[in-house]
Amino acid sequence: MEYEFEGRTETEAVDRAVQELGLGKDDFDITILEEQKSGLFKKGYVKIRVHTDKIVPKGESKARVPDRVDAAVPAGKPRATFAEPAPQDEFEEKLVGFMEGVIERMGYPGKLFIQFRENHKIGLRMESSHSSILIGKKGKNLDALQLLANIYASRLGREDMRVVLDTENYRIRREESLVRMAYSAAERVRSTRGSILLEPMNPFDRWLIHTTLNDISDVHTKSEGDGLYKQVRVFYRGYG
């Protein structure tokens, strides 16, 4: 069966699907049908289609069943798939085993599971009672562990595969925090006609700031500094 859900973000729409259907996130696939980025004067909006082969419990969802289930995904919209958590092949088994060994030797043992599978991209989820330490200050420990995972994937002959490592949904929470930070900075520079220099960030976090503010015509961003952790300057166009 297929159902449709809406939310301000993809995460909110997925959470509604879980609540309405009474299923786990691993029990269905997701297709994004519509997506509108939030802005200074508009709210974000995401509409998803959920496909599941599981039987929805009685007292089932009030979610709308689409009239057409063969509608194509709009061009450019990603397809997010929640995966079977157990490793499915030798590569996944070695990758999971390697990372479990790394955190155990660090003194913070835990278990790893597959969070999602996409073309040339795989997500790993760590479950540990030491998650806060594994994340580290502003995610630096998690970034370092993710780098190790990608290096090991390359040594296994999978240079084409990007590994995303997460725990306690830190990356989702971090992205939401960065988006709020970006909009707050944009509001400040528009009111002061000046500029703001944000905290040092890794390349992905900087990219998120740039893309979040890209559609605001009178606000501009640029990276400053050297090394991996640069800072993003948000400034009003015409400043200086």
Coordinates of N, CA and C in Angstrom, one line a residue:
M1 N 0.8 -1.2 0.0 CA 0.0 0.0 0.0 C 0.9 1.2 0.0
E2 N 0.3 2.3 -0.5 CA 1.0 3.6 -0.5 C 0.1 4.7 0.2
Y3 N 0.8 5.6 0.9 CA 0.1 6.6 1.7 C 0.9 7.9 1.4
E4 N 0.3 9.0 1.7 CA 0.9 10.3 1.5 C 0.9 11.1 2.9
F5 N 2.0 11.8 3.2 CA 2.1 12.5 4.4 C 2.8 13.9 4.1
E6 N 2.5 14.9 5.0 CA 3.1 16.2 4.8 C 3.7 16.6 6.1
G7 N 4.6 17.6 6.0 CA 5.3 18.1 7.2 C 6.1 19.4 6.8
R8 N 6.6 20.1 7.8 CA 7.5 21.2 7.5 C 8.8 20.8 7.0
T9 N 9.3 19.6 7.4 CA 10.5 19.0 7.0 C 10.3 17.5 6.6
E10 N 11.3 16.9 5.9 CA 11.1 15.5 5.6 C 11.1 14.7 6.9
T11 N 11.9 15.1 7.9 CA 11.9 14.4 9.2 C 10.5 14.4 9.8
E12 N 9.8 15.5 9.8 CA 8.5 15.7 10.4 C 7.5 14.8 9.7
A13 N 7.6 14.8 8.3 CA 6.7 14.0 7.5 C 6.9 12.5 7.8
V14 N 8.1 12.1 7.9 CA 8.4 10.7 8.2 C 7.9 10.3 9.6
D15 N 8.1 11.2 10.6 CA 7.6 10.9 11.9 C 6.1 10.8 12.0
R16 N 5.4 11.5 11.1 CA 3.9 11.4 11.1 C 3.6 10.1 10.5
A17 N 4.3 9.6 9.5 CA 4.1 8.3 8.9 C 4.2 7.2 9.9
V18 N 5.3 7.3 10.7 CA 5.5 6.3 11.7 C 4.4 6.3 12.7
Q19 N 3.9 7.4 13.1 CA 2.9 7.5 14.1 C 1.5 7.1 13.6
E20 N 1.2 7.5 12.3 CA -0.1 7.2 11.8 C -0.2 5.7 11.4
L21 N 0.9 5.1 10.8 CA 0.8 3.8 10.3 C 1.1 2.7 11.4
G22 N 1.8 3.2 12.5 CA 2.1 2.2 13.5 C 3.2 1.3 13.1
L23 N 4.1 1.8 12.2 CA 5.2 1.0 11.7 C 6.5 1.6 12.1
G24 N 7.6 0.8 12.0 CA 8.9 1.4 12.2 C 9.5 2.0 10.9
K25 N 10.5 2.9 11.0 CA 11.0 3.5 9.8 C 11.7 2.5 8.8
D26 N 12.0 1.4 9.3 CA 12.6 0.4 8.5 C 11.6 -0.4 7.7
D27 N 10.3 -0.1 8.0 CA 9.2 -0.9 7.3 C 8.6 -0.3 6.1
F28 N 9.2 0.8 5.7 CA 8.6 1.4 4.5 C 9.7 2.2 3.7
D29 N 9.4 2.4 2.4 CA 10.2 3.3 1.5 C 9.5 4.6 1.3
I30 N 10.4 5.6 1.0 CA 9.8 7.0 0.9 C 10.2 7.6 -0.4
T31 N 9.3 8.3 -1.0 CA 9.5 9.1 -2.2 C 9.1 10.5 -1.9
I32 N 9.9 11.5 -2.1 CA 9.6 12.9 -1.9 C 8.8 13.4 -3.2
L33 N 7.6 13.8 -2.9 CA 6.7 14.3 -4.0 C 6.9 15.8 -4.3
E34 N 6.9 16.6 -3.2 CA 7.0 18.0 -3.3 C 7.9 18.5 -2.1
E35 N 8.6 19.6 -2.4 CA 9.5 20.1 -1.4 C 9.7 21.6 -1.6
Q36 N 9.5 22.4 -0.5 CA 9.6 23.8 -0.6 C 10.5 24.2 0.6
K37 N 11.7 24.9 0.3 CA 12.6 25.3 1.3 C 12.0 26.4 2.1
S38 N 12.3 26.4 3.4 CA 11.8 27.5 4.2 C 12.7 28.7 4.0
G39 N 12.1 29.9 4.2 CA 12.9 31.2 4.0 C 12.5 32.1 5.1
L40 N 13.0 33.3 4.9 CA 12.7 34.3 5.9 C 11.3 34.6 6.1
F41 N 10.5 34.5 4.9 CA 9.1 34.9 4.9 C 8.2 33.8 4.5
K42 N 8.8 32.6 4.4 CA 7.9 31.4 4.1 C 8.3 30.2 4.8
K43 N 7.4 29.3 5.1 CA 7.6 28.1 5.9 C 8.0 27.0 4.9
G44 N 8.8 26.1 5.5 CA 9.2 24.9 4.7 C 8.0 23.9 4.5
Y45 N 8.0 23.1 3.5 CA 7.0 22.2 3.2 C 7.5 21.0 2.5
V46 N 7.2 19.8 2.9 CA 7.6 18.6 2.3 C 6.4 17.6 2.2
K47 N 6.2 17.0 1.1 CA 5.1 16.0 0.9 C 5.8 14.7 0.5
I48 N 5.5 13.6 1.2 CA 6.2 12.3 0.8 C 5.1 11.3 0.5
R49 N 5.5 10.3 -0.2 CA 4.7 9.1 -0.4 C 5.4 7.9 0.2
V50 N 4.7 7.2 1.0 CA 5.2 6.0 1.7 C 4.7 4.7 1.1
H51 N 5.6 3.8 0.8 CA 5.2 2.5 0.3 C 5.6 1.5 1.3
T52 N 4.7 0.6 1.6 CA 5.0 -0.5 2.6 C 4.3 -1.8 2.2
D53 N 5.0 -2.9 2.4 CA 4.4 -4.2 2.2 C 3.8 -4.8 3.5
K54 N 4.1 -4.0 4.6 CA 3.6 -4.5 5.9 C 2.1 -4.2 6.0
I55 N 1.5 -5.0 6.8 CA 0.1 -4.8 7.1 C -0.1 -3.7 8.2
V56 N -0.8 -2.7 7.8 CA -1.0 -1.5 8.8 C -2.0 -2.0 9.9
P57 N -1.6 -1.8 11.1 CA -2.5 -2.3 12.2 C -3.9 -1.7 12.1
K58 N -4.8 -2.4 12.7 CA -6.2 -2.0 12.7 C -6.3 -0.6 13.4
G59 N -7.4 0.1 13.0 CA -7.5 1.5 13.5 C -6.5 2.3 12.7
E60 N -6.4 1.9 11.4 CA -5.3 2.3 10.5 C -5.3 3.8 10.2
S61 N -4.3 4.2 9.6 CA -4.0 5.6 9.3 C -5.1 6.4 8.6
K62 N -5.2 7.7 9.0 CA -6.1 8.6 8.3 C -5.4 9.2 7.1
A63 N -4.1 8.8 6.9 CA -3.4 9.4 5.8 C -4.1 9.1 4.4
R64 N -4.0 10.1 3.5 CA -4.6 9.9 2.2 C -3.9 8.9 1.4
V65 N -4.7 7.9 0.8 CA -4.1 7.0 -0.2 C -4.2 7.7 -1.5
P66 N -3.1 7.9 -2.2 CA -3.1 8.6 -3.5 C -3.9 8.0 -4.5
D67 N -4.6 8.8 -5.4 CA -5.4 8.3 -6.4 C -4.6 7.6 -7.5
R68 N -3.4 8.2 -7.7 CA -2.5 7.6 -8.7 C -1.2 7.2 -8.0
V69 N -0.9 5.9 -8.1 CA 0.3 5.4 -7.4 C 1.5 5.3 -8.4
D70 N 1.3 5.7 -9.6 CA 2.4 5.5 -10.6 C 3.0 6.9 -11.0
A71 N 2.6 7.9 -10.2 CA 3.2 9.2 -10.6 C 4.7 9.2 -10.4
A72 N 5.3 9.9 -11.4 CA 6.8 9.9 -11.4 C 7.3 10.9 -10.3
V73 N 8.5 10.6 -9.7 CA 9.1 11.5 -8.8 C 9.6 12.7 -9.6
P74 N 9.2 14.0 -9.2 CA 9.7 15.2 -9.9 C 11.2 15.2 -10.1
A75 N 11.6 15.7 -11.2 CA 13.0 15.7 -11.5 C 13.8 16.4 -10.4
G76 N 14.9 15.7 -10.1 CA 15.8 16.3 -9.1 C 15.5 16.0 -7.7
K77 N 14.4 15.3 -7.4 CA 14.0 15.0 -6.0 C 14.6 13.7 -5.6
P78 N 15.3 13.6 -4.5 CA 16.0 12.4 -4.1 C 15.0 11.4 -3.6
R79 N 15.4 10.1 -3.6 CA 14.5 9.1 -3.1 C 15.2 8.5 -1.9
A80 N 14.6 8.7 -0.7 CA 15.2 8.2 0.5 C 14.6 6.9 0.9
T81 N 15.5 5.9 1.2 CA 15.1 4.6 1.5 C 15.6 4.1 2.8
F82 N 14.8 3.8 3.8 CA 15.2 3.2 5.1 C 15.6 1.8 4.9
A83 N 16.7 1.4 5.3 CA 17.3 0.1 4.9 C 17.1 -1.0 6.0
E84 N 17.3 -2.3 5.5 CA 17.4 -3.4 6.4 C 18.7 -3.2 7.2
P85 N 18.6 -3.1 8.6 CA 19.7 -2.7 9.4 C 20.9 -3.7 9.4
A86 N 20.7 -5.0 9.1 CA 21.8 -5.9 9.1 C 22.6 -5.9 7.8
P87 N 23.9 -6.0 7.9 CA 24.7 -6.0 6.7 C 24.2 -7.1 5.7
Q88 N 24.2 -6.7 4.4 CA 23.7 -7.6 3.4 C 24.7 -8.3 2.5
D89 N 26.0 -7.8 2.6 CA 27.0 -8.4 1.7 C 28.4 -8.3 2.4
E90 N 29.4 -8.8 1.8 CA 30.7 -8.8 2.4 C 31.3 -7.4 2.7
F91 N 31.0 -6.5 1.8 CA 31.5 -5.1 2.0 C 30.9 -4.5 3.3
E92 N 29.6 -4.7 3.4 CA 28.9 -4.1 4.6 C 29.3 -4.8 5.9
E93 N 29.5 -6.1 5.8 CA 30.0 -6.8 7.0 C 31.3 -6.3 7.4
K94 N 32.3 -6.2 6.5 CA 33.6 -5.7 6.8 C 33.6 -4.3 7.3
L95 N 32.8 -3.4 6.7 CA 32.7 -2.0 7.1 C 32.2 -1.9 8.5
V96 N 31.1 -2.6 8.8 CA 30.5 -2.5 10.1 C 31.4 -3.1 11.2
G97 N 32.0 -4.3 10.9 CA 33.0 -4.9 11.8 C 34.2 -4.0 12.1
F98 N 34.7 -3.3 11.1 CA 35.8 -2.4 11.2 C 35.5 -1.3 12.2
M99 N 34.3 -0.6 11.9 CA 34.0 0.5 12.8 C 33.6 0.1 14.2
E100 N 33.0 -1.1 14.4 CA 32.8 -1.5 15.7 C 34.1 -1.8 16.4
G101 N 35.1 -2.3 15.7 CA 36.4 -2.5 16.3 C 37.1 -1.2 16.7
V102 N 36.9 -0.2 15.8 CA 37.6 1.1 16.1 C 37.0 1.7 17.4
I103 N 35.7 1.7 17.6 CA 35.2 2.4 18.8 C 35.4 1.5 20.0
E104 N 35.5 0.2 19.8 CA 35.8 -0.7 21.0 C 37.2 -0.4 21.5
R105 N 38.2 -0.3 20.5 CA 39.6 0.0 20.9 C 39.7 1.4 21.5
M106 N 38.8 2.3 21.1 CA 38.8 3.6 21.7 C 38.3 3.6 23.2
G107 N 37.7 2.5 23.6 CA 37.2 2.3 24.9 C 35.7 2.7 25.1
Y108 N 35.0 2.9 23.9 CA 33.6 3.3 23.9 C 32.8 2.3 23.0
P109 N 32.7 1.0 23.4 CA 32.1 0.0 22.5 C 30.6 0.3 22.2
G110 N 30.2 -0.2 21.1 CA 28.8 -0.1 20.7 C 28.5 -0.9 19.5
K111 N 27.3 -0.9 19.0 CA 26.9 -1.6 17.8 C 26.6 -0.7 16.6
L112 N 26.9 -1.2 15.4 CA 26.6 -0.4 14.2 C 25.6 -1.1 13.4
F113 N 24.7 -0.3 12.7 CA 23.7 -0.9 11.9 C 23.6 0.0 10.6
I114 N 23.1 -0.6 9.5 CA 22.9 0.1 8.3 C 21.6 1.0 8.4
Q115 N 21.8 2.3 8.2 CA 20.7 3.2 8.3 C 20.0 3.4 7.0
F116 N 20.7 3.5 5.9 CA 20.1 3.6 4.5 C 21.1 3.2 3.5
R117 N 20.6 2.9 2.3 CA 21.4 2.5 1.2 C 20.9 3.3 0.0
E118 N 21.9 4.0 -0.7 CA 21.6 4.7 -1.9 C 22.7 4.4 -2.9
N119 N 22.5 4.8 -4.2 CA 23.6 4.6 -5.1 C 24.8 5.4 -4.7
H120 N 25.9 4.7 -4.5 CA 27.2 5.2 -4.1 C 27.2 5.9 -2.8
K121 N 26.2 5.5 -1.9 CA 26.1 6.2 -0.6 C 25.5 5.2 0.4
I122 N 26.1 5.1 1.6 CA 25.5 4.2 2.6 C 25.6 4.9 3.9
G123 N 24.6 4.7 4.8 CA 24.5 5.3 6.1 C 24.7 4.3 7.2
L124 N 25.5 4.6 8.1 CA 25.8 3.7 9.3 C 25.3 4.4 10.5
R125 N 24.6 3.7 11.4 CA 24.1 4.2 12.7 C 24.8 3.6 13.8
M126 N 25.4 4.3 14.7 CA 26.0 3.8 15.9 C 25.1 3.8 17.1
E127 N 25.0 2.8 17.8 CA 24.3 2.8 19.1 C 25.3 2.4 20.2
S128 N 25.5 3.4 21.1 CA 26.4 3.2 22.2 C 26.0 4.1 23.4
S129 N 26.3 3.6 24.6 CA 26.0 4.4 25.8 C 27.0 5.6 25.9
H130 N 28.0 5.6 25.0 CA 29.0 6.7 25.0 C 28.8 7.6 23.8
S131 N 27.6 7.8 23.3 CA 27.3 8.5 22.1 C 27.8 10.0 22.2
S132 N 27.7 10.6 23.3 CA 28.1 12.0 23.4 C 29.6 12.2 23.2
I133 N 30.4 11.2 23.7 CA 31.8 11.2 23.5 C 32.2 10.9 22.0
L134 N 31.5 10.0 21.4 CA 31.7 9.6 20.0 C 31.4 10.8 19.1
I135 N 30.4 11.6 19.5 CA 30.0 12.8 18.7 C 31.1 13.8 18.8
G136 N 31.5 14.1 20.1 CA 32.5 15.1 20.4 C 31.9 16.5 20.2
K137 N 32.8 17.5 20.5 CA 32.4 18.9 20.4 C 32.1 19.3 19.0
K138 N 30.8 19.7 18.7 CA 30.4 20.1 17.4 C 30.6 19.0 16.4
G139 N 30.6 17.8 16.8 CA 30.6 16.7 15.9 C 32.0 16.3 15.4
K140 N 33.0 16.8 16.0 CA 34.4 16.6 15.4 C 34.8 15.2 15.5
N141 N 34.5 14.5 16.6 CA 34.8 13.1 16.8 C 34.1 12.2 15.8
L142 N 32.8 12.6 15.6 CA 32.0 11.9 14.6 C 32.5 12.1 13.2
D143 N 32.9 13.3 12.9 CA 33.5 13.5 11.6 C 34.8 12.7 11.3
A144 N 35.6 12.6 12.4 CA 36.9 11.9 12.3 C 36.6 10.4 12.1
L145 N 35.6 9.8 12.8 CA 35.2 8.4 12.6 C 34.7 8.2 11.2
Q146 N 33.9 9.2 10.7 CA 33.3 9.0 9.4 C 34.4 9.0 8.3
L147 N 35.5 9.9 8.5 CA 36.6 9.9 7.6 C 37.3 8.5 7.6
L148 N 37.5 7.9 8.8 CA 38.1 6.6 8.9 C 37.2 5.6 8.1
A149 N 35.9 5.6 8.3 CA 35.0 4.7 7.6 C 35.2 4.9 6.0
N150 N 35.3 6.1 5.6 CA 35.4 6.3 4.1 C 36.8 5.8 3.6
I151 N 37.8 6.0 4.4 CA 39.2 5.5 4.0 C 39.1 4.0 3.9
Y152 N 38.5 3.4 4.9 CA 38.5 1.9 4.9 C 37.6 1.4 3.7
A153 N 36.5 2.1 3.4 CA 35.7 1.7 2.3 C 36.5 1.7 1.0
S154 N 37.4 2.7 0.9 CA 38.3 2.8 -0.3 C 39.2 1.7 -0.4
R155 N 39.8 1.3 0.8 CA 40.7 0.2 0.8 C 40.1 -1.2 0.5
L156 N 38.7 -1.2 0.7 CA 38.0 -2.4 0.3 C 37.6 -2.4 -1.2
G157 N 38.1 -1.4 -1.9 CA 37.9 -1.3 -3.4 C 36.6 -0.5 -3.7
R158 N 36.0 0.2 -2.7 CA 34.8 0.9 -3.0 C 35.0 2.4 -2.9
E159 N 35.9 2.9 -3.7 CA 36.2 4.4 -3.8 C 35.0 5.2 -4.2
D160 N 34.0 4.5 -4.9 CA 32.8 5.1 -5.4 C 31.8 5.3 -4.3
M161 N 32.0 4.7 -3.1 CA 31.0 4.7 -2.1 C 31.3 5.7 -1.0
R162 N 30.3 6.6 -0.7 CA 30.4 7.5 0.4 C 29.7 7.0 1.6
V163 N 30.4 7.0 2.7 CA 29.9 6.5 4.0 C 29.5 7.7 4.9
V164 N 28.2 7.6 5.4 CA 27.7 8.7 6.3 C 27.5 8.0 7.6
L165 N 28.2 8.5 8.6 CA 28.1 7.9 10.0 C 27.3 8.8 10.9
D166 N 26.4 8.2 11.7 CA 25.6 9.1 12.6 C 25.3 8.3 13.8
T167 N 24.9 9.0 14.9 CA 24.4 8.4 16.1 C 23.5 9.4 16.8
E168 N 22.5 8.9 17.4 CA 21.5 9.7 18.1 C 20.9 10.8 17.2
N169 N 20.8 10.5 15.9 CA 20.3 11.5 14.9 C 21.0 12.9 15.0
Y170 N 22.3 12.8 15.4 CA 23.1 14.0 15.5 C 23.1 14.8 14.2
R171 N 23.3 14.2 13.1 CA 23.5 15.0 11.9 C 22.2 15.7 11.5
I172 N 21.1 15.0 11.7 CA 19.8 15.7 11.4 C 19.6 16.9 12.3
R173 N 19.9 16.7 13.6 CA 19.7 17.8 14.6 C 20.7 18.9 14.3
R174 N 21.9 18.6 13.8 CA 22.9 19.6 13.5 C 22.5 20.4 12.3
E175 N 22.0 19.7 11.3 CA 21.5 20.4 10.1 C 20.4 21.4 10.4
E176 N 19.5 20.9 11.2 CA 18.4 21.8 11.6 C 18.9 23.0 12.3
S177 N 19.9 22.8 13.2 CA 20.5 23.9 14.0 C 21.2 24.9 13.1
L178 N 21.9 24.4 12.1 CA 22.7 25.2 11.1 C 21.7 26.0 10.3
V179 N 20.6 25.4 9.9 CA 19.6 26.2 9.1 C 19.1 27.3 9.9
R180 N 18.7 27.1 11.1 CA 18.2 28.2 12.0 C 19.3 29.2 12.2
M181 N 20.6 28.8 12.4 CA 21.7 29.8 12.5 C 21.8 30.6 11.3
A182 N 21.7 30.0 10.1 CA 21.8 30.7 8.8 C 20.8 31.8 8.7
Y183 N 19.5 31.5 8.9 CA 18.4 32.4 8.8 C 18.5 33.5 9.9
S184 N 19.0 33.2 11.1 CA 19.2 34.2 12.1 C 20.3 35.2 11.7
A185 N 21.4 34.7 11.1 CA 22.4 35.5 10.7 C 22.0 36.4 9.5
A186 N 21.1 35.9 8.6 CA 20.6 36.7 7.5 C 19.8 37.8 8.0
E187 N 18.9 37.5 9.0 CA 18.0 38.6 9.5 C 18.9 39.7 10.2
R188 N 19.9 39.3 10.9 CA 20.8 40.3 11.5 C 21.5 41.2 10.5
V189 N 22.1 40.6 9.5 CA 22.8 41.4 8.5 C 21.9 42.3 7.7
R190 N 20.7 41.9 7.5 CA 19.7 42.7 6.8 C 19.3 43.9 7.6
S191 N 19.2 43.7 8.9 CA 18.8 44.8 9.8 C 20.0 45.8 10.0
T192 N 21.2 45.3 10.1 CA 22.4 46.1 10.3 C 23.1 46.6 9.1
R193 N 22.8 46.0 7.9 CA 23.5 46.3 6.7 C 25.0 46.0 6.8
G194 N 25.3 45.0 7.7 CA 26.7 44.7 7.9 C 27.0 43.2 7.6
S195 N 27.9 42.6 8.4 CA 28.3 41.2 8.2 C 28.5 40.5 9.5
I196 N 28.4 39.1 9.4 CA 28.6 38.3 10.6 C 29.5 37.2 10.2
L197 N 30.5 36.8 11.0 CA 31.4 35.7 10.8 C 31.0 34.6 11.7
L198 N 30.6 33.5 11.1 CA 30.1 32.3 11.9 C 31.3 31.5 12.4
E199 N 30.9 30.5 13.2 CA 31.9 29.6 13.8 C 32.6 28.8 12.8
P200 N 33.9 28.3 13.0 CA 34.5 27.4 12.1 C 33.7 26.1 11.9
M201 N 33.6 25.7 10.6 CA 32.8 24.6 10.2 C 33.5 23.7 9.2
N202 N 33.1 22.4 9.2 CA 33.6 21.5 8.2 C 33.0 21.8 6.8
P203 N 33.5 21.2 5.7 CA 33.0 21.6 4.4 C 31.5 21.4 4.2
F204 N 30.9 20.2 4.8 CA 29.5 20.0 4.6 C 28.7 21.1 5.3
D205 N 29.1 21.4 6.5 CA 28.3 22.4 7.3 C 28.4 23.8 6.6
R206 N 29.5 24.1 6.0 CA 29.6 25.4 5.3 C 28.7 25.3 4.0
W207 N 28.7 24.2 3.3 CA 27.9 24.1 2.1 C 26.4 24.2 2.5
L208 N 26.0 23.7 3.6 CA 24.6 23.9 4.1 C 24.3 25.3 4.3
I209 N 25.2 26.1 4.9 CA 24.9 27.5 5.1 C 24.8 28.2 3.8
H210 N 25.7 28.0 2.9 CA 25.7 28.6 1.6 C 24.4 28.3 0.8
T211 N 24.0 27.1 0.8 CA 22.8 26.7 0.0 C 21.5 27.2 0.7
T212 N 21.5 27.3 2.0 CA 20.3 27.7 2.7 C 20.1 29.2 2.4
L213 N 21.1 30.0 2.3 CA 20.9 31.4 2.0 C 21.1 31.8 0.6
N214 N 21.3 30.9 -0.3 CA 21.6 31.1 -1.7 C 20.4 31.9 -2.4
D215 N 19.2 31.6 -2.0 CA 18.0 32.2 -2.7 C 17.6 33.6 -2.1
I216 N 18.3 34.1 -1.1 CA 18.0 35.4 -0.5 C 18.8 36.4 -1.3
S217 N 18.1 37.3 -2.0 CA 18.8 38.1 -3.0 C 19.7 39.1 -2.4
D218 N 19.4 39.7 -1.3 CA 20.2 40.7 -0.7 C 21.2 40.3 0.3
V219 N 21.4 39.0 0.5 CA 22.4 38.4 1.4 C 23.3 37.5 0.7
H220 N 24.6 37.6 1.0 CA 25.6 36.8 0.3 C 26.5 36.1 1.4
T221 N 27.1 35.0 1.0 CA 28.0 34.3 1.9 C 29.3 34.0 1.2
K222 N 30.4 33.8 2.0 CA 31.7 33.4 1.4 C 32.5 32.7 2.6
S223 N 33.3 31.8 2.2 CA 34.2 31.1 3.2 C 35.5 31.8 3.4
E224 N 35.9 31.9 4.6 CA 37.2 32.6 4.9 C 38.1 31.7 5.8
G225 N 39.4 31.8 5.6 CA 40.3 31.0 6.4 C 41.0 29.9 5.7
D226 N 41.8 29.1 6.4 CA 42.6 28.1 5.8 C 42.3 26.8 6.5
G227 N 42.7 25.7 5.8 CA 42.5 24.4 6.5 C 41.1 23.8 6.3
L228 N 40.8 22.7 6.9 CA 39.5 22.0 6.8 C 38.4 22.8 7.4
Y229 N 38.6 23.4 8.6 CA 37.5 24.1 9.3 C 37.7 25.6 9.0
K230 N 36.9 26.1 8.0 CA 36.9 27.5 7.7 C 35.6 28.1 8.3
Q231 N 35.5 29.4 8.2 CA 34.4 30.2 8.7 C 33.6 30.7 7.5
V232 N 32.3 30.9 7.7 CA 31.4 31.5 6.7 C 31.1 32.9 7.1
R233 N 31.3 33.8 6.2 CA 30.9 35.2 6.5 C 29.6 35.4 5.8
V234 N 28.6 35.9 6.5 CA 27.3 36.3 6.0 C 27.2 37.8 5.9
F235 N 27.0 38.4 4.8 CA 27.0 39.8 4.7 C 25.9 40.3 3.7
Y236 N 25.5 41.6 4.0 CA 24.5 42.2 3.2 C 25.2 42.7 1.9
R237 N 24.5 42.5 0.8 CA 25.1 42.9 -0.5 C 25.3 44.4 -0.5
G238 N 26.5 44.8 -0.9 CA 26.8 46.2 -0.9 C 27.6 46.6 0.4
Y239 N 27.7 45.6 1.3 CA 28.5 45.9 2.5 C 30.0 46.1 2.2
G240 N 30.6 47.1 2.7 CA 32.0 47.4 2.4 C 32.3 48.0 1.1

